[in-house]
XYZ file of C-alpha atoms in Angstrom:
415
model
C 69.760 -82.264 -31.296
C 67.434 -79.737 -30.301
C 65.207 -80.717 -27.138
C 61.750 -81.485 -27.824
C 58.998 -78.847 -26.696
C 57.336 -79.897 -23.503
C 53.761 -80.572 -24.263
C 51.558 -79.553 -21.441
C 49.267 -81.960 -19.695
C 45.830 -80.979 -19.108
C 43.410 -82.483 -16.727
C 39.824 -81.506 -17.080
C 37.434 -81.200 -13.876
C 33.808 -80.753 -14.461
C 30.202 -81.975 -13.477
C 28.331 -84.519 -15.262
C 25.519 -81.709 -15.168
C 23.837 -83.138 -18.488
C 24.369 -85.184 -21.693
C 24.785 -81.869 -23.499
C 27.461 -80.489 -20.971
C 29.208 -83.996 -21.183
C 29.355 -83.685 -24.830
C 30.596 -79.910 -24.715
C 33.593 -80.792 -22.452
C 34.358 -83.930 -24.654
C 34.382 -81.762 -27.690
C 36.655 -79.057 -25.860
C 38.992 -81.954 -25.181
C 39.130 -83.101 -28.664
C 39.738 -79.612 -29.866
C 42.674 -79.208 -27.425
C 44.215 -82.499 -28.613
C 43.705 -82.016 -32.367
C 44.230 -78.124 -32.898
C 46.145 -76.993 -29.834
C 48.834 -79.883 -29.401
C 47.915 -80.497 -25.666
C 47.886 -83.816 -23.928
C 44.289 -83.968 -22.345
C 43.514 -86.180 -19.297
C 39.853 -86.874 -19.319
C 37.841 -89.333 -17.070
C 35.628 -90.564 -20.232
C 39.076 -91.519 -21.898
C 41.288 -92.586 -19.028
C 39.188 -93.519 -16.267
C 39.071 -97.382 -15.833
C 35.931 -99.323 -14.523
C 36.737 -101.016 -11.449
C 39.651 -98.663 -10.503
C 39.700 -96.274 -7.542
C 38.213 -93.143 -8.761
C 39.763 -91.029 -5.947
C 43.151 -92.270 -6.836
C 42.719 -91.464 -10.433
C 41.480 -87.926 -9.501
C 44.504 -87.392 -7.285
C 46.997 -88.648 -9.619
C 45.578 -86.774 -12.738
C 45.621 -83.532 -10.698
C 49.239 -84.311 -9.471
C 50.643 -84.854 -12.853
C 48.938 -82.157 -14.873
C 50.623 -79.145 -15.703
C 47.222 -77.327 -16.005
C 43.785 -78.092 -14.393
C 40.787 -76.805 -16.099
C 37.965 -76.497 -13.746
C 34.832 -76.002 -15.844
C 32.268 -73.963 -13.471
C 28.735 -74.401 -14.451
C 25.949 -73.919 -11.584
C 25.823 -77.581 -11.064
C 29.479 -77.816 -10.508
C 29.648 -74.999 -8.132
C 26.612 -76.587 -5.969
C 28.455 -79.795 -5.869
C 31.776 -78.286 -5.230
C 30.513 -75.985 -2.256
C 28.622 -78.880 -0.683
C 31.306 -81.420 -1.452
C 29.022 -83.866 -3.253
C 29.601 -86.521 -5.668
C 32.964 -86.861 -7.845
C 33.056 -82.877 -8.252
C 33.010 -82.865 -4.271
C 35.950 -85.567 -4.214
C 37.981 -83.360 -6.697
C 37.220 -80.143 -4.554
C 38.815 -81.995 -1.686
C 42.081 -82.490 -3.741
C 42.082 -79.377 -5.601
C 41.443 -76.926 -2.604
C 44.670 -77.635 -0.503
C 46.607 -77.556 -3.964
C 45.541 -74.139 -4.600
C 46.209 -72.672 -1.176
C 49.488 -74.416 -0.513
C 52.573 -74.369 -2.581
C 51.344 -75.031 -5.930
C 51.810 -72.582 -8.698
C 48.635 -70.465 -8.784
C 48.471 -70.518 -12.708
C 48.293 -74.332 -12.572
C 44.444 -74.153 -12.038
C 42.328 -72.308 -14.676
C 38.627 -71.707 -13.416
C 36.566 -71.332 -16.519
C 33.009 -69.941 -15.958
C 30.381 -70.765 -18.180
C 27.609 -68.120 -16.793
C 26.671 -65.526 -14.638
C 24.277 -64.863 -11.688
C 23.597 -61.466 -10.068
C 26.596 -60.181 -12.308
C 29.063 -62.535 -10.897
C 30.630 -65.606 -12.483
C 29.616 -69.058 -11.723
C 32.634 -70.031 -9.383
C 32.751 -72.356 -6.333
C 33.923 -70.720 -2.991
C 37.515 -71.924 -3.146
C 37.709 -69.847 -6.494
C 35.753 -66.814 -5.514
C 39.015 -64.431 -4.866
C 40.651 -65.830 -8.294
C 40.750 -64.408 -11.620
C 38.533 -66.619 -13.926
C 38.215 -67.054 -17.856
C 34.563 -66.017 -18.689
C 33.279 -68.098 -21.442
C 31.856 -65.936 -24.073
C 29.234 -68.058 -26.251
C 28.998 -65.198 -28.534
C 32.837 -64.990 -29.499
C 33.678 -68.676 -28.729
C 36.789 -68.307 -30.777
C 38.241 -65.624 -28.698
C 37.444 -67.488 -25.430
C 39.227 -70.344 -27.028
C 42.266 -68.509 -27.973
C 42.569 -67.111 -24.426
C 42.330 -70.560 -23.130
C 45.035 -71.557 -25.422
C 47.450 -69.032 -24.200
C 46.890 -69.690 -20.727
C 47.625 -73.358 -21.179
C 50.779 -72.636 -22.815
C 51.623 -69.715 -20.880
C 51.749 -67.218 -23.601
C 50.167 -64.228 -22.575
C 48.782 -61.707 -25.092
C 50.317 -58.875 -23.192
C 53.782 -58.726 -21.936
C 55.595 -56.079 -20.071
C 58.279 -54.116 -21.622
C 61.872 -54.606 -21.035
C 63.303 -53.295 -18.006
C 65.368 -50.067 -18.189
C 68.469 -49.085 -16.328
C 68.506 -48.113 -12.596
C 68.406 -44.138 -12.303
C 71.600 -42.526 -11.060
C 70.465 -40.955 -7.680
C 72.842 -38.379 -6.459
C 71.517 -38.763 -2.879
C 70.032 -41.737 -1.311
C 67.518 -41.370 1.187
C 67.100 -44.094 3.674
C 63.879 -44.356 5.514
C 64.020 -46.636 8.729
C 60.647 -47.932 9.966
C 59.897 -50.611 12.229
C 56.961 -51.506 10.151
C 59.139 -52.010 6.993
C 58.267 -55.454 6.734
C 54.446 -55.028 7.328
C 51.920 -55.101 4.412
C 49.554 -52.176 4.512
C 46.244 -53.865 4.064
C 43.810 -50.783 4.081
C 43.824 -46.755 4.223
C 40.266 -45.983 3.581
C 39.181 -42.504 4.820
C 36.396 -43.810 7.219
C 36.204 -45.476 10.328
C 36.813 -49.290 10.314
C 36.671 -52.110 12.889
C 38.739 -55.283 12.553
C 37.753 -58.345 14.396
C 40.197 -61.530 14.344
C 39.092 -65.014 14.185
C 41.049 -68.427 14.264
C 41.616 -68.583 10.369
C 40.726 -64.993 9.154
C 39.339 -61.629 10.382
C 36.366 -59.557 9.892
C 36.575 -55.963 8.652
C 33.453 -53.624 9.162
C 33.480 -50.682 6.958
C 30.838 -48.246 5.190
C 29.474 -47.596 8.709
C 26.536 -44.922 8.158
C 23.825 -43.733 10.533
C 20.689 -41.803 9.348
C 17.802 -42.854 11.621
C 16.715 -45.849 13.635
C 15.145 -47.369 10.621
C 18.057 -46.404 8.370
C 21.513 -47.896 9.094
C 24.238 -49.674 6.963
C 27.418 -51.396 7.570
C 29.426 -53.829 5.345
C 31.191 -56.764 6.627
C 34.015 -58.520 5.022
C 35.864 -61.821 5.621
C 39.478 -62.336 4.893
C 42.056 -65.104 5.649
C 45.520 -64.153 7.046
C 46.980 -63.984 3.605
C 44.853 -61.131 2.729
C 42.511 -63.036 0.376
C 38.910 -61.799 0.505
C 36.480 -64.880 0.997
C 33.135 -62.835 1.024
C 31.401 -59.795 2.078
C 27.787 -58.791 3.042
C 26.022 -55.273 3.061
C 23.804 -55.028 6.160
C 21.098 -52.353 6.016
C 17.683 -51.444 7.296
C 15.873 -54.046 4.931
C 17.387 -56.855 7.168
C 14.884 -58.435 9.484
C 15.562 -57.266 13.115
C 15.248 -60.926 13.949
C 18.035 -61.961 11.706
C 20.158 -62.611 15.113
C 18.133 -65.690 15.388
C 19.728 -67.144 12.298
C 23.347 -66.144 12.917
C 24.439 -69.559 11.309
C 23.058 -67.950 7.852
C 25.198 -64.973 8.321
C 28.271 -67.039 8.860
C 27.576 -69.053 5.730
C 27.068 -65.888 3.576
C 30.741 -64.439 4.935
C 32.208 -67.909 4.114
C 33.542 -68.272 7.742
C 34.414 -71.996 8.220
C 31.753 -73.689 10.282
C 34.415 -74.816 12.683
C 35.011 -71.377 13.645
C 31.500 -70.127 14.189
C 31.911 -70.488 18.055
C 34.282 -67.217 17.928
C 32.138 -65.522 15.305
C 29.007 -64.909 17.242
C 30.400 -62.108 19.337
C 31.728 -59.889 16.464
C 28.216 -60.582 14.440
C 26.372 -59.387 17.677
C 28.685 -56.394 17.926
C 27.652 -55.514 14.493
C 24.103 -55.914 15.330
C 24.591 -53.488 18.175
C 25.390 -50.679 15.329
C 21.690 -51.156 14.523
C 20.231 -50.439 17.811
C 20.770 -46.611 17.648
C 18.824 -43.717 16.545
C 21.960 -41.278 16.516
C 25.635 -41.526 15.603
C 27.670 -43.066 18.139
C 31.331 -43.584 19.210
C 32.510 -46.716 17.459
C 35.975 -46.428 19.146
C 34.240 -46.484 22.555
C 32.321 -49.496 21.543
C 35.565 -51.161 20.472
C 37.368 -50.095 23.650
C 34.356 -51.698 25.701
C 34.824 -55.002 23.764
C 38.451 -54.921 24.397
C 38.165 -54.824 28.042
C 36.458 -58.276 27.805
C 39.835 -59.581 26.015
C 38.214 -59.562 22.439
C 40.759 -59.312 19.637
C 39.002 -56.386 18.234
C 40.535 -52.874 16.927
C 39.452 -49.601 15.956
C 41.127 -47.598 13.120
C 40.273 -43.896 12.526
C 39.612 -42.468 9.022
C 42.927 -42.768 6.752
C 44.826 -44.820 9.530
C 46.691 -47.541 7.821
C 45.699 -51.020 8.708
C 48.457 -53.542 8.504
C 47.499 -57.212 7.295
C 46.894 -59.018 10.824
C 48.805 -61.965 11.776
C 47.267 -64.756 13.595
C 47.242 -63.750 17.224
C 48.823 -66.246 19.636
C 45.487 -67.204 21.482
C 44.404 -68.436 17.891
C 47.437 -70.352 16.924
C 46.210 -73.906 17.773
C 42.771 -73.389 16.261
C 44.664 -71.786 12.908
C 46.867 -75.018 12.587
C 44.140 -77.466 13.329
C 41.269 -75.824 11.195
C 41.347 -78.450 8.589
C 41.205 -81.395 11.140
C 38.474 -79.343 12.899
C 36.512 -79.004 9.639
C 36.656 -82.701 9.024
C 35.022 -83.420 12.608
C 32.348 -80.784 12.081
C 31.805 -82.338 8.527
C 31.114 -86.039 9.783
C 29.532 -85.548 13.191
C 26.541 -83.603 11.374
C 24.392 -86.595 11.553
C 21.328 -84.777 10.545
C 22.818 -83.651 7.285
C 24.559 -86.707 6.528
C 21.367 -88.885 6.973
C 19.919 -86.682 3.979
C 22.767 -88.058 1.641
C 22.220 -91.085 -0.525
C 24.663 -94.214 0.104
C 26.503 -93.437 -3.042
C 27.262 -89.831 -1.736
C 28.190 -91.075 1.718
C 30.579 -93.484 0.127
C 32.085 -90.624 -1.877
C 32.353 -88.677 1.320
C 34.026 -91.574 3.334
C 36.618 -92.066 0.579
C 37.391 -88.465 0.768
C 37.520 -88.232 4.504
C 39.993 -91.218 4.764
C 42.362 -89.688 2.266
C 42.021 -86.233 3.527
C 42.144 -86.853 7.450
C 45.233 -89.091 7.093
C 47.170 -86.309 5.300
C 46.176 -83.730 7.532
C 46.785 -85.656 10.672
C 50.427 -86.173 9.259
C 50.856 -82.637 8.410
C 49.770 -81.558 12.108
C 50.932 -84.400 14.259
C 53.874 -85.681 12.259
C 54.659 -89.159 11.417
C 56.050 -90.011 14.782
C 53.350 -88.843 17.091
C 51.633 -91.678 18.810
C 48.034 -90.874 17.738
C 49.051 -91.530 14.308
C 48.948 -95.265 14.786
C 45.272 -95.139 16.352
C 44.124 -92.727 13.566
C 45.389 -94.903 10.886
C 43.786 -98.026 12.495
C 40.609 -96.359 12.584
C 41.074 -95.130 8.931
C 41.971 -98.380 7.649
C 38.672 -99.825 8.989
C 37.024 -98.327 5.970
C 37.565 -100.978 3.086
C 35.297 -99.635 0.468
C 31.575 -99.874 -0.009
C 29.419 -100.600 3.132
C 26.094 -99.659 4.154
C 24.940 -96.076 5.182
C 24.503 -97.044 8.722
C 27.939 -98.684 9.009
C 29.620 -95.435 7.547
C 27.673 -93.370 9.932
C 28.981 -95.659 12.796
C 32.703 -95.316 11.016
C 32.433 -91.614 11.435
C 31.681 -91.933 14.967
C 34.791 -93.924 15.330
C 36.912 -91.390 13.506
C 35.579 -88.557 15.697
C 36.424 -90.825 19.032
C 39.838 -91.059 17.988
C 40.712 -87.916 16.508
C 39.050 -85.439 19.023
C 41.011 -86.591 22.227
C 44.214 -86.318 20.182
C 43.394 -82.708 19.436
C 42.021 -81.967 23.047
C 45.375 -83.365 24.364
C 47.425 -80.999 21.943
C 45.204 -78.257 22.942
C 46.242 -78.695 26.701
C 49.809 -78.836 25.876
C 49.615 -75.663 23.850
C 47.621 -73.631 26.506
C 50.311 -74.696 29.225
C 52.803 -73.334 26.785
C 50.869 -70.238 26.104
C 50.427 -69.616 29.809
C 54.233 -70.124 30.537
C 55.033 -67.284 27.898
C 52.551 -65.029 29.715
């Protein structure tokens, strides 16, 4: 007896932007079930009133073979600000994307464009996406079918045989295992941060009122997060609003402390009336022990690794993000009670998982962290949630500070 073909289970993540949009998603789900032989998991079909919505989302994403992420403008805004059900799903989806999950599990579908770019939340910016073409819906739908069933339209040819080499040339290199990141024929500057690095390129000088430089932010896997072209049209007072620049580059807020100096270095490129020696500028910054490096035109840049002085901050990045998020009282006061409840639920789940991942199950701090997390039982007032956030910070921050002191001692002992 032949084995039955495995039917892909598909979970659809979307925003309740409007009634028309909800019906569009429902029609898509019906079509996938009826015409494409797909088992669809949809909140309007399978979500049960009274059940834990976070648990439903988490389980649905876990058991699904594919997750369709329907990206309209409303979805992107909610995902980027972690608001509503979309924000909760984002908290679940993001670690799945960047950990060990197969990349093809998540299929971002962009329903529009803005300034020539697809509607995509920040965590999908560096990913290939399916642009939904309303002028040729059938073509878009067929592409989606193939992605779900993993049947690509174009397939590589059958590999041929290995050539018969008369001579084998062996090239030894100390850098054989290093990945070459960039070989552009221009001067470039790399500045390392806790969870990624900035690269400054396209640096040009014409006159005092005409300068230009492009800044890109990458993570240590070499994934581009965001970039911005700084030129003479920028206000000369933009240094007063560095947080806006950090946001533009998608630098995590918990890492802004280390990002001020490289952005001020970039500002220094503006305060000139003639071409300057960039290498000399970098060497001057290096004397202050900043992790900044100069590369001459065509000099290969290897993909940077996390420097030893940032290892602690790299490993604790997600925990620091949570602290940063819940201690922003001014921002949190602007949320409705419902939005704060959603936020509290996601904090409770994500903080526990991230604490286990970093500290380990046997670490003494886990007991105290879990005790505080368990104090949140469900729907409580806005004021009580904000007080609970303070308790979470009060138990987590000392644990991180202690680990930081241990790490510093270990780091110093190696020097």
